[in-house]
Amino acid sequence: MIHIKTLNNKKLTDNISVKGCGECQTSCQSACKTSCTVGNQKCENQ
Amino acid sequence: MIHVFNINDFYCALDTNSGLVHVIDEIVYDLLKDDSFKSESKVKIISHKYGQDITKEAIQEINSLINNNMLYTEDLDVENKIKPAVKAMCLNMAHDCNLKCEYCFASQGNFKGKRSLMSYEVGKKAFDYLVKSSGKRVNLEVDFFGGEPLMNFDTIKNLVEYGRSLEEKHNKKFRFTITTNGVLLDDDKIDYINENMSNVVLSIDGRKDVNDRMRKTVNDKGSYDTIINNFKKFVSKRGDKDYFARGTYTSYNLDFAEDVKHLNEIGFDIISVEPVVAKPEEKYALKDEHIEILKKEYEKLAKYYIDSYPDKNKRFQFYHFNIELDGGPCIYKRSIGCGAGTEYVAVTPEGDFYPCHQFVGEKEFIIGNVDEGITNEEVVSKFRNVSVNEKPTCRQCWAKYYCSGGCHANAYNFNKDFKVPYKVGCELEKKRIECSIMIKAKLQ
């Protein structure tokens, strides 16, 4: 494509049948805990 | 749902439901903005601006993405697949503090109650509960918090040892973290923390005058000079393990990018400086009228971040500019929110459980204790049914799978409703996401 470049290789909807293990870090978003948003966390099962 | 945005010369389209991020040029931006490509009259105007052929080509690319489910992806019906299991704890090791910071949500450390320290016995019972309640989950998180947790350091060491003793037997892995104001951080504690804590939060607000205005010693003096050398020594011995120099900005320093710069210049390379959350009547509170100024400040910080990147000695991480586009959590995790009260509890020195540290001291939010476990299902159920798609404002928001609905405590404290997010927080979060994506694209 000339006008569009996609940054990611995976969709959130890929392989959802094998996702949802719950092993990832909790994502407290209160400021006093560094507001960990899920967007900057990693999946533990990659 | 899509979100198109531009910062300076950067143009982007984000597809909420697939999570795909597309870097676009100005023509595609004009075509996608307000769905202009769907309107004949608007396309005519855009063709006039860029030329007919090039506009046609851009529309073809847009349609190609749509046909491949990469743009305007339909809403997902995400049913929660993650079974609730308490696997993370905030242990309030000390309801006491050796600083008295003006903005402290914990009422200068005592959480509106009496000053106290957690005993080893209470902490041990909390760990036993955590191991039991976490079921098959392997990774357990324990954050030593306060007040100031270093005021109860011997107990922390004993608890770490106890936690380690449980790991093999129960197939668990404890990740210990700690937050400290640095006053009591001496060589022994630095070495112990560096060896045993997977992450450490060092509280400092930035420039000396900014820090000292809010973070005061018990004698009303500024704390900067007391803590700065302790923190520098800590970082010099930390190696490549995680830590954050973590500050709070208020209405007194809307130019908080200068504080991030200061922290970077004095040797911290992992930095998090965050907006204060305070009642509007407080002078230092952030209000609606500050939002646009702060958004510009994030853009300024993003520019500094990008400019610093090529020089390894100047390069730093700003926590809220980190973003995982491919290796991030799954859609289920992104839907359920922070897990307060369901995956995560805060434990007081007396052994009471609260949904999270923000509610500690609000007695109606006690959900159990270390002896009986979780007993107050009525309160817990309120935290269980607040997934991002159950909040009307969030359901319509493009950022929902990045923030997963924001802080429940903020929603409750500002709006008395878990399902109505805190507006200032949302606006700043959205700007941070935009800046993160721009940085990711520019540095790729």
Short mmCIF file of N, CA, C and O in Angstrom, two decimals, chain B residues 379-442:
data_model
loop_
_atom_site.label_atom_id
_atom_site.label_comp_id
_atom_site.label_asym_id
_atom_site.label_seq_id
_atom_site.Cartn_x
_atom_site.Cartn_y
_atom_site.Cartn_z
N VAL B 379 -20.34 -6.61 48.17
CA VAL B 379 -19.41 -5.58 47.65
C VAL B 379 -18.61 -6.13 46.47
O VAL B 379 -18.44 -5.47 45.45
N VAL B 380 -18.14 -7.37 46.60
CA VAL B 380 -17.32 -7.95 45.52
C VAL B 380 -18.10 -7.98 44.21
O VAL B 380 -17.55 -7.69 43.14
N SER B 381 -19.39 -8.28 44.29
CA SER B 381 -20.18 -8.39 43.05
C SER B 381 -20.23 -7.06 42.30
O SER B 381 -20.30 -7.02 41.08
N LYS B 382 -20.12 -5.95 43.05
CA LYS B 382 -20.10 -4.64 42.39
C LYS B 382 -18.84 -4.48 41.54
O LYS B 382 -18.84 -3.77 40.54
N PHE B 383 -17.77 -5.11 41.96
CA PHE B 383 -16.50 -5.00 41.23
C PHE B 383 -16.42 -6.03 40.10
O PHE B 383 -15.61 -5.89 39.20
N ARG B 384 -17.25 -7.04 40.21
CA ARG B 384 -17.20 -8.10 39.20
C ARG B 384 -17.89 -7.67 37.90
O ARG B 384 -17.54 -8.11 36.83
N ASN B 385 -18.90 -6.82 38.04
CA ASN B 385 -19.71 -6.48 36.87
C ASN B 385 -19.39 -5.11 36.30
O ASN B 385 -20.28 -4.31 36.03
N VAL B 386 -18.12 -4.84 36.17
CA VAL B 386 -17.73 -3.53 35.63
C VAL B 386 -16.74 -3.69 34.48
O VAL B 386 -15.76 -2.97 34.39
N SER B 387 -16.99 -4.67 33.64
CA SER B 387 -16.09 -4.81 32.50
C SER B 387 -16.27 -3.59 31.59
O SER B 387 -17.26 -2.87 31.68
N VAL B 388 -15.31 -3.40 30.71
CA VAL B 388 -15.28 -2.17 29.93
C VAL B 388 -16.54 -2.01 29.06
O VAL B 388 -17.04 -0.90 28.86
N ASN B 389 -17.07 -3.12 28.60
CA ASN B 389 -18.27 -3.01 27.76
C ASN B 389 -19.56 -2.88 28.56
O ASN B 389 -20.64 -2.72 27.99
N GLU B 390 -19.45 -2.99 29.88
CA GLU B 390 -20.62 -2.76 30.73
C GLU B 390 -20.73 -1.31 31.18
O GLU B 390 -21.69 -0.92 31.85
N LYS B 391 -19.74 -0.50 30.82
CA LYS B 391 -19.78 0.93 31.17
C LYS B 391 -20.20 1.70 29.92
O LYS B 391 -19.46 1.68 28.91
N PRO B 392 -21.35 2.35 29.95
CA PRO B 392 -21.85 3.00 28.73
C PRO B 392 -20.84 3.94 28.07
O PRO B 392 -20.66 3.90 26.85
N THR B 393 -20.15 4.78 28.84
CA THR B 393 -19.19 5.71 28.23
C THR B 393 -18.04 4.95 27.59
O THR B 393 -17.59 5.28 26.49
N CYS B 394 -17.55 3.94 28.28
CA CYS B 394 -16.40 3.19 27.79
C CYS B 394 -16.75 2.37 26.55
O CYS B 394 -15.94 2.26 25.63
N ARG B 395 -17.95 1.81 26.55
CA ARG B 395 -18.34 0.97 25.41
C ARG B 395 -18.20 1.72 24.09
O ARG B 395 -17.86 1.16 23.07
N GLN B 396 -18.44 3.02 24.14
CA GLN B 396 -18.38 3.84 22.92
C GLN B 396 -17.00 4.44 22.68
O GLN B 396 -16.82 5.21 21.75
N CYS B 397 -16.05 4.12 23.55
CA CYS B 397 -14.75 4.83 23.48
C CYS B 397 -13.72 4.02 22.70
O CYS B 397 -13.54 2.82 22.94
N TRP B 398 -12.99 4.69 21.81
CA TRP B 398 -11.98 4.00 21.00
C TRP B 398 -10.83 3.43 21.83
O TRP B 398 -10.16 2.50 21.41
N ALA B 399 -10.61 3.98 23.03
CA ALA B 399 -9.44 3.58 23.83
C ALA B 399 -9.73 2.43 24.78
O ALA B 399 -8.87 2.04 25.57
N LYS B 400 -10.94 1.87 24.69
CA LYS B 400 -11.36 0.94 25.74
C LYS B 400 -10.47 -0.28 25.92
O LYS B 400 -10.31 -0.76 27.04
N TYR B 401 -9.86 -0.79 24.85
CA TYR B 401 -9.03 -1.98 25.01
C TYR B 401 -7.57 -1.64 25.34
O TYR B 401 -6.72 -2.51 25.40
N TYR B 402 -7.30 -0.35 25.55
CA TYR B 402 -5.98 0.06 26.04
C TYR B 402 -6.02 0.34 27.54
O TYR B 402 -5.06 0.09 28.25
N CYS B 403 -7.13 0.87 28.00
CA CYS B 403 -7.20 1.24 29.43
C CYS B 403 -8.07 0.27 30.22
O CYS B 403 -8.00 0.23 31.43
N SER B 404 -8.90 -0.48 29.53
CA SER B 404 -9.87 -1.41 30.11
C SER B 404 -10.79 -0.77 31.15
O SER B 404 -11.25 -1.42 32.06
N GLY B 405 -11.03 0.49 30.98
CA GLY B 405 -12.09 1.12 31.77
C GLY B 405 -11.65 2.03 32.90
O GLY B 405 -12.47 2.61 33.59
N GLY B 406 -10.35 2.13 33.10
CA GLY B 406 -9.86 3.08 34.11
C GLY B 406 -9.98 2.57 35.54
O GLY B 406 -10.32 1.42 35.78
N CYS B 407 -9.68 3.47 36.47
CA CYS B 407 -9.61 3.12 37.89
C CYS B 407 -11.01 3.15 38.51
O CYS B 407 -11.69 4.17 38.48
N HIS B 408 -11.41 2.01 39.10
CA HIS B 408 -12.74 1.95 39.74
C HIS B 408 -12.86 2.97 40.88
O HIS B 408 -13.92 3.54 41.10
N ALA B 409 -11.78 3.11 41.62
CA ALA B 409 -11.82 4.02 42.77
C ALA B 409 -12.04 5.45 42.31
O ALA B 409 -12.82 6.20 42.91
N ASN B 410 -11.38 5.83 41.23
CA ASN B 410 -11.59 7.18 40.71
C ASN B 410 -13.03 7.36 40.25
O ASN B 410 -13.65 8.41 40.50
N ALA B 411 -13.56 6.35 39.57
CA ALA B 411 -14.95 6.42 39.10
C ALA B 411 -15.89 6.60 40.29
O ALA B 411 -16.78 7.46 40.28
N TYR B 412 -15.65 5.82 41.32
CA TYR B 412 -16.53 5.89 42.50
C TYR B 412 -16.36 7.22 43.23
O TYR B 412 -17.33 7.87 43.59
N ASN B 413 -15.12 7.64 43.42
CA ASN B 413 -14.89 8.86 44.20
C ASN B 413 -15.40 10.12 43.50
O ASN B 413 -15.85 11.06 44.14
N PHE B 414 -15.33 10.13 42.18
CA PHE B 414 -15.77 11.34 41.46
C PHE B 414 -17.25 11.28 41.09
O PHE B 414 -17.92 12.31 41.05
N ASN B 415 -17.73 10.09 40.79
CA ASN B 415 -19.08 10.01 40.24
C ASN B 415 -20.04 9.13 41.07
O ASN B 415 -21.19 8.97 40.69
N LYS B 416 -19.51 8.55 42.16
CA LYS B 416 -20.31 7.63 42.99
C LYS B 416 -20.91 6.51 42.15
O LYS B 416 -22.01 6.02 42.43
N ASP B 417 -20.25 6.14 41.08
CA ASP B 417 -20.77 5.10 40.21
C ASP B 417 -19.58 4.42 39.52
O ASP B 417 -18.82 5.06 38.80
N PHE B 418 -19.43 3.11 39.77
CA PHE B 418 -18.30 2.38 39.18
C PHE B 418 -18.33 2.39 37.66
O PHE B 418 -17.33 2.13 37.01
N LYS B 419 -19.50 2.64 37.12
CA LYS B 419 -19.63 2.56 35.66
C LYS B 419 -19.47 3.90 34.95
O LYS B 419 -19.65 3.99 33.75
N VAL B 420 -19.16 4.94 35.72
CA VAL B 420 -18.94 6.25 35.09
C VAL B 420 -17.49 6.67 35.34
O VAL B 420 -17.12 7.05 36.45
N PRO B 421 -16.63 6.58 34.33
CA PRO B 421 -15.21 6.85 34.55
C PRO B 421 -14.91 8.32 34.85
O PRO B 421 -15.71 9.21 34.55
N TYR B 422 -13.73 8.53 35.40
CA TYR B 422 -13.25 9.86 35.82
C TYR B 422 -12.72 10.60 34.59
O TYR B 422 -11.76 10.19 33.96
N LYS B 423 -13.40 11.71 34.25
CA LYS B 423 -13.19 12.35 32.96
C LYS B 423 -11.75 12.84 32.72
O LYS B 423 -11.17 12.60 31.66
N VAL B 424 -11.18 13.54 33.69
CA VAL B 424 -9.83 14.08 33.47
C VAL B 424 -8.85 12.93 33.19
O VAL B 424 -8.03 12.99 32.27
N GLY B 425 -9.00 11.84 33.96
CA GLY B 425 -8.15 10.66 33.77
C GLY B 425 -8.30 10.10 32.37
O GLY B 425 -7.31 9.75 31.71
N CYS B 426 -9.53 10.01 31.89
CA CYS B 426 -9.79 9.45 30.55
C CYS B 426 -9.12 10.30 29.47
O CYS B 426 -8.47 9.79 28.56
N GLU B 427 -9.30 11.60 29.57
CA GLU B 427 -8.77 12.49 28.53
C GLU B 427 -7.25 12.41 28.45
O GLU B 427 -6.67 12.39 27.37
N LEU B 428 -6.62 12.35 29.60
CA LEU B 428 -5.15 12.28 29.61
C LEU B 428 -4.67 10.92 29.14
O LEU B 428 -3.67 10.80 28.42
N GLU B 429 -5.40 9.89 29.52
CA GLU B 429 -5.03 8.53 29.08
C GLU B 429 -5.08 8.44 27.55
O GLU B 429 -4.19 7.89 26.90
N LYS B 430 -6.12 9.02 26.98
CA LYS B 430 -6.26 8.95 25.51
C LYS B 430 -5.09 9.67 24.82
O LYS B 430 -4.56 9.19 23.83
N LYS B 431 -4.74 10.80 25.37
CA LYS B 431 -3.61 11.52 24.77
C LYS B 431 -2.31 10.72 24.91
O LYS B 431 -1.50 10.66 23.99
N ARG B 432 -2.13 10.06 26.05
CA ARG B 432 -0.92 9.25 26.24
C ARG B 432 -0.86 8.10 25.23
O ARG B 432 0.20 7.77 24.71
N ILE B 433 -2.01 7.50 24.96
CA ILE B 433 -2.05 6.40 23.98
C ILE B 433 -1.66 6.93 22.60
O ILE B 433 -0.86 6.32 21.89
N GLU B 434 -2.23 8.06 22.24
CA GLU B 434 -1.89 8.65 20.93
C GLU B 434 -0.38 8.91 20.83
O GLU B 434 0.26 8.59 19.82
N CYS B 435 0.17 9.49 21.88
CA CYS B 435 1.61 9.79 21.87
C CYS B 435 2.42 8.49 21.80
O CYS B 435 3.44 8.42 21.09
N SER B 436 1.99 7.47 22.53
CA SER B 436 2.71 6.19 22.53
C SER B 436 2.77 5.60 21.14
O SER B 436 3.80 5.08 20.70
N ILE B 437 1.64 5.66 20.45
CA ILE B 437 1.57 5.10 19.10
C ILE B 437 2.45 5.90 18.15
O ILE B 437 3.18 5.33 17.33
N MET B 438 2.41 7.21 18.30
CA MET B 438 3.27 8.04 17.44
C MET B 438 4.74 7.67 17.67
O MET B 438 5.51 7.50 16.71
N ILE B 439 5.11 7.53 18.93
CA ILE B 439 6.51 7.20 19.25
C ILE B 439 6.88 5.84 18.65
O ILE B 439 7.93 5.68 18.04
N LYS B 440 5.99 4.88 18.83
CA LYS B 440 6.24 3.53 18.30
C LYS B 440 6.50 3.60 16.78
O LYS B 440 7.43 3.00 16.27
N ALA B 441 5.64 4.36 16.10
CA ALA B 441 5.76 4.46 14.65
C ALA B 441 7.05 5.18 14.24
O ALA B 441 7.77 4.75 13.34
N LYS B 442 7.35 6.25 14.95
CA LYS B 442 8.53 7.05 14.58
C LYS B 442 9.84 6.31 14.86
O LYS B 442 10.83 6.54 14.18
#
